[in-house]
């Protein structure tokens, strides 16, 4: 079995490829050419990197995708590449729309042209619920995105459904709620906090500036969520699934737990800075993954406190070695 993964250099691409390798898959990943020849998370795993077939390409460049699809002829496509930072999407809405909407359309068109018998997974997001209308959000909840990022994911979500219905393709949307790990980018709040808690503990820094401490998220572990992506493509029929833990915590609670795990009180170190407040906030997310539980047999394994601890310990390890 051959899997093609866009966004392979990020957190989810890394966990997904590791998981698929264990299942005996051959992994082909699309990487954007850059002058430093960096491979994201894989640069910390030279052994793992050797097992992946990398191709230079860009989801906004259909010509590059066509030649990759022609060469790889994947049985499964996992389209994870995105401009994934919500805050950035207000500064760069056009890039966000190009990468997230046009990029998805390009991936689907190449898929349709070269491997229509294959299976396609799209990394959609709980940001599509935005100004939530239900206490707990499921596949049938009303969608009300609050950022250019959320809008782009909603447009791509409907594009995937439309391709499934119009051309009878096996295309699934994973509506993933926030999922984190020690490989999370440092611009996201959980990693920003785990890094700061570790550095403050080691005496390398003395404070942390955050934005909205009251925003609530349903945070799970990326390593658990990539299993759900795989399971969606093992079914007989394509469908859309919410993937979430069902628990919600505030940013302040995350900071509290992270600092507590190194014996510190976050209130002595965390201040708020208006620079990190968003023009329109998604105040609350909590997902209902009962459909994924029922049909895919999927369960998250890592609990909130374990996730926080895992991230802080990894950052302590990284910085105490220096
Ligand atoms: O960590 P965040 O930047 O993640 P956000 O915006 O929820 O988006 C992530 O999850 C989505 C799934 O729901 C993905 F689709 C998306 O690609 C990404 O992975 O921010 C989380 C919350 C927000 O409410 C934000 O306002 O944390 C709040 N926050 C408070 N202070 C902060 C900060 N966020 C960041 N990034 N930095 C802060 O200093």
PDB file of N, CA, C and O in Angstrom, residues 40-80:
ATOM      1  N   UNK A  40      11.325  19.765   8.539  1.00  0.00           N
ATOM      2  CA  UNK A  40      10.478  19.929   9.718  1.00  0.00           C
ATOM      3  C   UNK A  40      10.824  18.951  10.821  1.00  0.00           C
ATOM      4  O   UNK A  40      11.991  18.781  11.182  1.00  0.00           O
ATOM      5  N   UNK A  41       9.791  18.298  11.347  1.00  0.00           N
ATOM      6  CA  UNK A  41       9.965  17.390  12.483  1.00  0.00           C
ATOM      7  C   UNK A  41      10.962  16.271  12.156  1.00  0.00           C
ATOM      8  O   UNK A  41      11.688  15.793  13.035  1.00  0.00           O
ATOM      9  N   UNK A  42      11.053  15.879  10.891  1.00  0.00           N
ATOM     10  CA  UNK A  42      11.939  14.765  10.508  1.00  0.00           C
ATOM     11  C   UNK A  42      13.409  15.096  10.716  1.00  0.00           C
ATOM     12  O   UNK A  42      14.238  14.182  10.815  1.00  0.00           O
ATOM     13  N   UNK A  43      13.741  16.382  10.796  1.00  0.00           N
ATOM     14  CA  UNK A  43      15.145  16.738  11.014  1.00  0.00           C
ATOM     15  C   UNK A  43      15.636  16.270  12.382  1.00  0.00           C
ATOM     16  O   UNK A  43      16.839  16.180  12.610  1.00  0.00           O
ATOM     17  N   UNK A  44      14.700  15.962  13.282  1.00  0.00           N
ATOM     18  CA  UNK A  44      15.095  15.423  14.598  1.00  0.00           C
ATOM     19  C   UNK A  44      15.049  13.899  14.609  1.00  0.00           C
ATOM     20  O   UNK A  44      15.174  13.279  15.674  1.00  0.00           O
ATOM     21  N   UNK A  45      14.811  13.266  13.472  1.00  0.00           N
ATOM     22  CA  UNK A  45      14.690  11.805  13.413  1.00  0.00           C
ATOM     23  C   UNK A  45      15.317  11.313  12.095  1.00  0.00           C
ATOM     24  O   UNK A  45      14.621  10.963  11.147  1.00  0.00           O
ATOM     25  N   UNK A  46      16.649  11.330  12.078  1.00  0.00           N
ATOM     26  CA  UNK A  46      17.373  11.001  10.836  1.00  0.00           C
ATOM     27  C   UNK A  46      17.074   9.579  10.358  1.00  0.00           C
ATOM     28  O   UNK A  46      17.001   9.324   9.167  1.00  0.00           O
ATOM     29  N   UNK A  47      16.899   8.652  11.318  1.00  0.00           N
ATOM     30  CA  UNK A  47      16.607   7.260  10.940  1.00  0.00           C
ATOM     31  C   UNK A  47      15.252   7.165  10.255  1.00  0.00           C
ATOM     32  O   UNK A  47      15.106   6.539   9.212  1.00  0.00           O
ATOM     33  N   UNK A  48      14.253   7.793  10.890  1.00  0.00           N
ATOM     34  CA  UNK A  48      12.890   7.786  10.346  1.00  0.00           C
ATOM     35  C   UNK A  48      12.846   8.432   8.968  1.00  0.00           C
ATOM     36  O   UNK A  48      12.183   7.934   8.049  1.00  0.00           O
ATOM     37  N   UNK A  49      13.581   9.529   8.832  1.00  0.00           N
ATOM     38  CA  UNK A  49      13.594  10.295   7.580  1.00  0.00           C
ATOM     39  C   UNK A  49      14.005   9.430   6.385  1.00  0.00           C
ATOM     40  O   UNK A  49      13.485   9.595   5.284  1.00  0.00           O
ATOM     41  N   UNK A  50      14.920   8.491   6.646  1.00  0.00           N
ATOM     42  CA  UNK A  50      15.411   7.640   5.551  1.00  0.00           C
ATOM     43  C   UNK A  50      14.318   6.724   5.010  1.00  0.00           C
ATOM     44  O   UNK A  50      14.435   6.189   3.907  1.00  0.00           O
ATOM     45  N   UNK A  51      13.275   6.500   5.807  1.00  0.00           N
ATOM     46  CA  UNK A  51      12.214   5.583   5.378  1.00  0.00           C
ATOM     47  C   UNK A  51      11.150   6.260   4.510  1.00  0.00           C
ATOM     48  O   UNK A  51      10.272   5.603   3.960  1.00  0.00           O
ATOM     49  N   UNK A  52      11.233   7.589   4.418  1.00  0.00           N
ATOM     50  CA  UNK A  52      10.198   8.335   3.682  1.00  0.00           C
ATOM     51  C   UNK A  52      10.719   8.739   2.293  1.00  0.00           C
ATOM     52  O   UNK A  52      11.863   9.152   2.158  1.00  0.00           O
ATOM     53  N   UNK A  53       9.850   8.619   1.305  1.00  0.00           N
ATOM     54  CA  UNK A  53      10.194   9.101  -0.042  1.00  0.00           C
ATOM     55  C   UNK A  53       9.665  10.537  -0.131  1.00  0.00           C
ATOM     56  O   UNK A  53       8.456  10.745  -0.109  1.00  0.00           O
ATOM     57  N   UNK A  54      10.575  11.480  -0.196  1.00  0.00           N
ATOM     58  CA  UNK A  54      10.153  12.893  -0.252  1.00  0.00           C
ATOM     59  C   UNK A  54      10.154  13.396  -1.699  1.00  0.00           C
ATOM     60  O   UNK A  54      11.027  13.037  -2.488  1.00  0.00           O
ATOM     61  N   UNK A  55       9.165  14.257  -1.992  1.00  0.00           N
ATOM     62  CA  UNK A  55       9.063  14.869  -3.322  1.00  0.00           C
ATOM     63  C   UNK A  55       8.892  16.364  -3.121  1.00  0.00           C
ATOM     64  O   UNK A  55       8.077  16.777  -2.293  1.00  0.00           O
ATOM     65  N   UNK A  56       9.594  17.151  -3.901  1.00  0.00           N
ATOM     66  CA  UNK A  56       9.363  18.588  -3.835  1.00  0.00           C
ATOM     67  C   UNK A  56       8.080  18.921  -4.581  1.00  0.00           C
ATOM     68  O   UNK A  56       7.864  18.448  -5.705  1.00  0.00           O
ATOM     69  N   UNK A  57       7.240  19.697  -3.936  1.00  0.00           N
ATOM     70  CA  UNK A  57       5.983  20.108  -4.577  1.00  0.00           C
ATOM     71  C   UNK A  57       5.296  21.118  -3.690  1.00  0.00           C
ATOM     72  O   UNK A  57       5.750  21.416  -2.577  1.00  0.00           O
ATOM     73  N   UNK A  58       4.199  21.643  -4.197  1.00  0.00           N
ATOM     74  CA  UNK A  58       3.461  22.647  -3.429  1.00  0.00           C
ATOM     75  C   UNK A  58       1.986  22.469  -3.773  1.00  0.00           C
ATOM     76  O   UNK A  58       1.649  22.361  -4.970  1.00  0.00           O
ATOM     77  N   UNK A  59       1.142  22.465  -2.771  1.00  0.00           N
ATOM     78  CA  UNK A  59      -0.282  22.224  -3.058  1.00  0.00           C
ATOM     79  C   UNK A  59      -0.901  23.343  -3.896  1.00  0.00           C
ATOM     80  O   UNK A  59      -1.945  23.141  -4.522  1.00  0.00           O
ATOM     81  N   UNK A  60      -0.263  24.514  -3.926  1.00  0.00           N
ATOM     82  CA  UNK A  60      -0.806  25.598  -4.763  1.00  0.00           C
ATOM     83  C   UNK A  60      -0.325  25.477  -6.209  1.00  0.00           C
ATOM     84  O   UNK A  60      -0.705  26.280  -7.046  1.00  0.00           O
ATOM     85  N   UNK A  61       0.493  24.480  -6.491  1.00  0.00           N
ATOM     86  CA  UNK A  61       1.041  24.301  -7.842  1.00  0.00           C
ATOM     87  C   UNK A  61       0.603  22.937  -8.380  1.00  0.00           C
ATOM     88  O   UNK A  61       1.211  21.906  -8.097  1.00  0.00           O
ATOM     89  N   UNK A  62      -0.469  22.964  -9.165  1.00  0.00           N
ATOM     90  CA  UNK A  62      -1.071  21.704  -9.639  1.00  0.00           C
ATOM     91  C   UNK A  62      -0.098  20.899 -10.510  1.00  0.00           C
ATOM     92  O   UNK A  62      -0.114  19.665 -10.501  1.00  0.00           O
ATOM     93  N   UNK A  63       0.741  21.599 -11.252  1.00  0.00           N
ATOM     94  CA  UNK A  63       1.697  20.899 -12.118  1.00  0.00           C
ATOM     95  C   UNK A  63       2.600  20.002 -11.278  1.00  0.00           C
ATOM     96  O   UNK A  63       2.862  18.843 -11.620  1.00  0.00           O
ATOM     97  N   UNK A  64       3.058  20.541 -10.147  1.00  0.00           N
ATOM     98  CA  UNK A  64       3.946  19.730  -9.287  1.00  0.00           C
ATOM     99  C   UNK A  64       3.172  18.542  -8.714  1.00  0.00           C
ATOM    100  O   UNK A  64       3.707  17.426  -8.633  1.00  0.00           O
ATOM    101  N   UNK A  65       1.911  18.751  -8.359  1.00  0.00           N
ATOM    102  CA  UNK A  65       1.113  17.646  -7.792  1.00  0.00           C
ATOM    103  C   UNK A  65       0.867  16.564  -8.835  1.00  0.00           C
ATOM    104  O   UNK A  65       0.962  15.369  -8.552  1.00  0.00           O
ATOM    105  N   UNK A  66       0.571  16.988 -10.068  1.00  0.00           N
ATOM    106  CA  UNK A  66       0.301  16.011 -11.132  1.00  0.00           C
ATOM    107  C   UNK A  66       1.481  15.062 -11.309  1.00  0.00           C
ATOM    108  O   UNK A  66       1.302  13.844 -11.408  1.00  0.00           O
ATOM    109  N   UNK A  67       2.685  15.628 -11.328  1.00  0.00           N
ATOM    110  CA  UNK A  67       3.816  14.732 -11.572  1.00  0.00           C
ATOM    111  C   UNK A  67       4.033  13.802 -10.372  1.00  0.00           C
ATOM    112  O   UNK A  67       4.409  12.640 -10.555  1.00  0.00           O
ATOM    113  N   UNK A  68       3.743  14.272  -9.160  1.00  0.00           N
ATOM    114  CA  UNK A  68       3.889  13.395  -7.981  1.00  0.00           C
ATOM    115  C   UNK A  68       2.836  12.272  -8.027  1.00  0.00           C
ATOM    116  O   UNK A  68       3.144  11.096  -7.830  1.00  0.00           O
ATOM    117  N   UNK A  69       1.590  12.622  -8.306  1.00  0.00           N
ATOM    118  CA  UNK A  69       0.533  11.594  -8.386  1.00  0.00           C
ATOM    119  C   UNK A  69       0.867  10.563  -9.475  1.00  0.00           C
ATOM    120  O   UNK A  69       0.681   9.370  -9.298  1.00  0.00           O
ATOM    121  N   UNK A  70       1.356  11.073 -10.630  1.00  0.00           N
ATOM    122  CA  UNK A  70       1.690  10.164 -11.741  1.00  0.00           C
ATOM    123  C   UNK A  70       2.776   9.187 -11.323  1.00  0.00           C
ATOM    124  O   UNK A  70       2.717   8.001 -11.630  1.00  0.00           O
ATOM    125  N   UNK A  71       3.748   9.703 -10.583  1.00  0.00           N
ATOM    126  CA  UNK A  71       4.879   8.855 -10.209  1.00  0.00           C
ATOM    127  C   UNK A  71       4.497   7.892  -9.075  1.00  0.00           C
ATOM    128  O   UNK A  71       4.810   6.706  -9.122  1.00  0.00           O
ATOM    129  N   UNK A  72       3.804   8.389  -8.068  1.00  0.00           N
ATOM    130  CA  UNK A  72       3.542   7.579  -6.863  1.00  0.00           C
ATOM    131  C   UNK A  72       2.346   6.638  -7.059  1.00  0.00           C
ATOM    132  O   UNK A  72       2.333   5.525  -6.555  1.00  0.00           O
ATOM    133  N   UNK A  73       1.321   7.101  -7.756  1.00  0.00           N
ATOM    134  CA  UNK A  73       0.066   6.351  -7.884  1.00  0.00           C
ATOM    135  C   UNK A  73      -0.394   5.837  -6.511  1.00  0.00           C
ATOM    136  O   UNK A  73      -0.464   4.631  -6.258  1.00  0.00           O
ATOM    137  N   UNK A  74      -0.693   6.761  -5.594  1.00  0.00           N
ATOM    138  CA  UNK A  74      -1.033   6.347  -4.225  1.00  0.00           C
ATOM    139  C   UNK A  74      -2.383   5.635  -4.121  1.00  0.00           C
ATOM    140  O   UNK A  74      -3.310   5.956  -4.868  1.00  0.00           O
ATOM    141  N   UNK A  75      -2.476   4.679  -3.183  1.00  0.00           N
ATOM    142  CA  UNK A  75      -3.771   4.062  -2.880  1.00  0.00           C
ATOM    143  C   UNK A  75      -4.538   4.962  -1.918  1.00  0.00           C
ATOM    144  O   UNK A  75      -5.760   4.951  -1.882  1.00  0.00           O
ATOM    145  N   UNK A  76      -3.761   5.683  -1.083  1.00  0.00           N
ATOM    146  CA  UNK A  76      -4.393   6.552  -0.097  1.00  0.00           C
ATOM    147  C   UNK A  76      -3.697   7.896  -0.090  1.00  0.00           C
ATOM    148  O   UNK A  76      -2.461   7.948  -0.154  1.00  0.00           O
ATOM    149  N   UNK A  77      -4.509   8.945   0.025  1.00  0.00           N
ATOM    150  CA  UNK A  77      -3.953  10.294   0.086  1.00  0.00           C
ATOM    151  C   UNK A  77      -4.405  10.922   1.400  1.00  0.00           C
ATOM    152  O   UNK A  77      -5.599  10.887   1.729  1.00  0.00           O
ATOM    153  N   UNK A  78      -3.454  11.465   2.138  1.00  0.00           N
ATOM    154  CA  UNK A  78      -3.775  12.195   3.369  1.00  0.00           C
ATOM    155  C   UNK A  78      -3.364  13.639   3.124  1.00  0.00           C
ATOM    156  O   UNK A  78      -2.177  13.954   3.054  1.00  0.00           O
ATOM    157  N   UNK A  79      -4.364  14.503   2.986  1.00  0.00           N
ATOM    158  CA  UNK A  79      -4.070  15.901   2.666  1.00  0.00           C
ATOM    159  C   UNK A  79      -4.089  16.726   3.953  1.00  0.00           C
ATOM    160  O   UNK A  79      -5.141  17.162   4.426  1.00  0.00           O
ATOM    161  N   UNK A  80      -2.898  16.932   4.505  1.00  0.00           N
ATOM    162  CA  UNK A  80      -2.760  17.649   5.774  1.00  0.00           C
ATOM    163  C   UNK A  80      -2.174  19.046   5.595  1.00  0.00           C
ATOM    164  O   UNK A  80      -2.230  19.854   6.524  1.00  0.00           O
TER     165      UNK A  80
END
